[in-house]
Coordinates of C-alpha atoms and ligand atoms in Angstrom, one line a residue:
M28 CA 0.1 -0.1 0.0
A29 CA 0.9 3.5 -0.4
L30 CA 0.1 6.9 0.8
L31 CA -1.3 9.3 -2.0
N32 CA -0.9 13.0 -2.4
V33 CA -4.2 14.9 -1.5
L34 CA -4.9 17.7 -3.8
C35 CA -5.6 21.0 -2.1
Y36 CA -8.3 23.7 -3.0
P37 CA -8.1 25.5 -5.2
D38 CA -6.3 23.0 -7.4
P39 CA -8.1 23.0 -10.7
R40 CA -8.0 19.1 -10.9
L41 CA -10.5 19.1 -8.1
H42 CA -13.0 20.2 -10.6
K43 CA -12.3 17.5 -13.1
V44 CA -15.5 15.0 -13.2
A45 CA -14.8 11.3 -12.6
K46 CA -15.5 8.6 -15.2
P47 CA -17.3 5.1 -13.9
V48 CA -15.0 2.3 -13.2
A49 CA -15.5 -0.5 -15.8
Q50 CA -14.3 -3.4 -13.8
V51 CA -13.4 -4.0 -10.2
D52 CA -10.1 -5.5 -11.0
A53 CA -6.8 -5.8 -9.2
R54 CA -6.0 -1.9 -10.2
I55 CA -8.9 -0.7 -8.7
K56 CA -8.5 -2.7 -5.8
K57 CA -4.9 -1.4 -5.2
I58 CA -6.3 2.2 -5.6
V59 CA -9.1 1.4 -2.7
A60 CA -6.4 0.1 -0.6
D61 CA -4.3 3.1 -1.0
M62 CA -7.1 5.5 -0.8
A63 CA -8.0 3.9 2.4
E64 CA -4.6 4.1 3.8
T65 CA -4.2 7.7 2.9
M66 CA -7.7 8.7 4.3
Y67 CA -6.8 6.9 7.9
E68 CA -3.4 8.6 8.1
A69 CA -4.9 12.0 7.4
P70 CA -6.9 11.0 9.7
G71 CA -10.3 11.7 7.7
V72 CA -13.7 10.1 7.4
G73 CA -14.0 10.1 3.7
L74 CA -11.9 10.4 0.7
A75 CA -12.9 10.5 -3.0
A76 CA -10.5 9.5 -6.0
T77 CA -10.6 12.8 -7.3
Q78 CA -8.8 14.2 -4.3
V79 CA -5.9 12.1 -5.1
D80 CA -5.9 12.9 -8.8
I81 CA -7.5 9.7 -9.8
H82 CA -10.5 10.6 -11.9
E83 CA -12.7 7.5 -11.4
R84 CA -15.8 7.1 -9.5
I85 CA -14.5 5.5 -6.3
V86 CA -15.1 6.6 -2.6
V87 CA -14.0 5.4 0.7
I88 CA -15.8 6.3 4.0
D89 CA -15.3 5.3 7.7
V90 CA -17.6 6.9 9.8
S91 CA -16.9 4.5 13.0
D92 CA -15.8 5.7 16.1
N93 CA -12.7 3.3 16.1
Q94 CA -12.1 3.6 12.3
N95 CA -12.3 0.1 11.6
E96 CA -15.4 0.0 9.5
L97 CA -14.2 0.8 5.9
M98 CA -17.2 1.4 3.4
V99 CA -16.1 1.3 -0.4
F100 CA -18.5 2.8 -3.1
I101 CA -17.6 2.3 -6.6
N102 CA -19.7 4.0 -9.3
P103 CA -22.2 5.2 -6.6
E104 CA -25.2 7.2 -7.3
I105 CA -27.6 8.9 -5.0
V106 CA -30.9 7.0 -6.2
W107 CA -33.2 9.0 -3.7
S108 CA -32.8 12.0 -1.1
S109 CA -35.0 13.3 1.5
S110 CA -37.0 16.7 1.4
E111 CA -36.1 17.3 5.0
K112 CA -32.8 19.2 4.9
K113 CA -30.1 19.2 7.7
S114 CA -27.3 21.8 8.4
W115 CA -24.0 20.3 9.3
R116 CA -20.6 21.5 10.1
E117 CA -18.3 20.0 7.2
G118 CA -14.4 19.8 6.7
C119 CA -12.4 18.4 4.0
L120 CA -8.8 16.7 3.6
S121 CA -8.7 19.1 0.3
V122 CA -9.4 22.1 2.5
P123 CA -7.3 21.7 5.5
E124 CA -8.4 23.4 8.8
Y125 CA -11.4 24.9 7.4
Y126 CA -14.9 23.8 8.7
D127 CA -18.2 25.4 7.9
E128 CA -21.9 24.9 7.8
V129 CA -23.4 23.3 4.6
E130 CA -27.1 22.3 4.1
R131 CA -28.1 19.0 2.5
P132 CA -30.8 16.6 2.4
A133 CA -30.9 14.7 5.8
Q134 CA -31.1 11.3 4.3
V135 CA -30.2 9.6 1.2
R136 CA -30.2 6.3 -0.3
V137 CA -27.2 5.3 -2.6
K138 CA -26.6 2.5 -4.9
A139 CA -23.2 1.5 -5.5
I140 CA -20.7 -1.4 -6.2
G141 CA -18.8 -2.9 -3.3
I142 CA -15.0 -4.1 -3.4
D143 CA -16.3 -7.6 -4.1
G144 CA -17.7 -6.2 -7.3
K145 CA -21.5 -6.7 -6.2
E146 CA -23.9 -4.1 -6.4
F147 CA -25.6 -2.8 -3.1
E148 CA -28.0 -0.3 -1.8
L149 CA -27.7 1.7 1.4
E150 CA -29.9 4.2 3.3
A151 CA -28.0 6.8 5.4
D152 CA -28.7 9.5 7.5
G153 CA -26.7 11.4 10.2
L154 CA -22.9 11.9 9.4
L155 CA -22.8 9.0 7.1
A156 CA -25.5 10.7 4.7
V157 CA -23.5 14.0 4.8
C158 CA -20.1 12.0 4.3
I159 CA -21.8 10.4 1.0
Q160 CA -23.4 13.6 -0.4
H161 CA -19.9 15.4 0.4
E162 CA -17.9 12.5 -1.4
L163 CA -20.0 12.2 -4.3
D164 CA -19.8 15.9 -5.0
H165 CA -16.2 15.5 -5.3
L166 CA -16.5 13.0 -8.2
Q167 CA -18.6 15.6 -9.8
G168 CA -15.8 18.0 -9.3
K169 CA -17.5 19.9 -6.6
V170 CA -15.8 20.8 -3.4
F171 CA -18.1 21.8 -0.5
V172 CA -16.8 25.4 -0.2
E173 CA -18.8 25.9 -3.6
Y174 CA -22.0 26.0 -1.3
L175 CA -20.8 29.1 0.5
S176 CA -20.6 32.7 -0.5
I177 CA -18.0 33.9 -3.2
L178 CA -16.7 36.0 -0.3
K179 CA -16.1 33.1 1.8
R180 CA -14.7 30.9 -1.2
N181 CA -12.1 33.8 -2.1
R182 CA -11.2 34.1 1.4
I183 CA -10.5 30.1 1.6
S184 CA -8.5 30.3 -1.5
L185 CA -6.1 33.0 -0.5
K186 CA -5.8 30.8 3.0
M187 CA -5.1 27.8 1.3
K188 CA -2.6 29.5 -1.1
K189 CA -0.6 30.9 1.7
R190 CA -0.6 27.8 3.5
A191 CA 0.8 25.7 0.5
K192 CA 3.5 28.4 0.3
E193 CA 4.3 28.2 4.1
L194 CA 4.6 24.4 3.6
V195 CA 6.8 24.7 0.5
G196 CA 9.1 27.0 2.8
Q197 CA 9.3 24.5 5.4
R198 CA 11.0 21.9 3.5
Ligands
LIG2 NI1 -13.8 16.5 0.8

């Protein structure tokens, strides 16, 4: 396994739209294993392939307290979302050290293919519902800060660019 480099907002590659996975083969399994390792190392509760510059429809999520319940979503699609909405304070490995409120449907039903190549459906609420929607947005090239005002977004872009420069300076 290997740790993957996570792209940081406002990297334009975060806006690429991911393509469907044709087959869950050894290459895809290796990507999933590396993505899981990268997510746990961060640590984070979710990671989309887009964030590691792989533009295929793959998401890993683990919202368990002990970070030992990995969920893999290949070619995920939201097939239903509730009309009830909920606001949640979100963060993202691609927008380090920034958190803000985003309103989304409180419940979703998602259809996807698992690491075993089999299709499954899952209904989610709470943090898992937030996480699924957040990660699926990434596959469409959308970062959560795009739900915020343009003013906030510009401020975040400046902050992230400044942060990247400081990190380069430390090397
Ligand atoms: Ni994210």
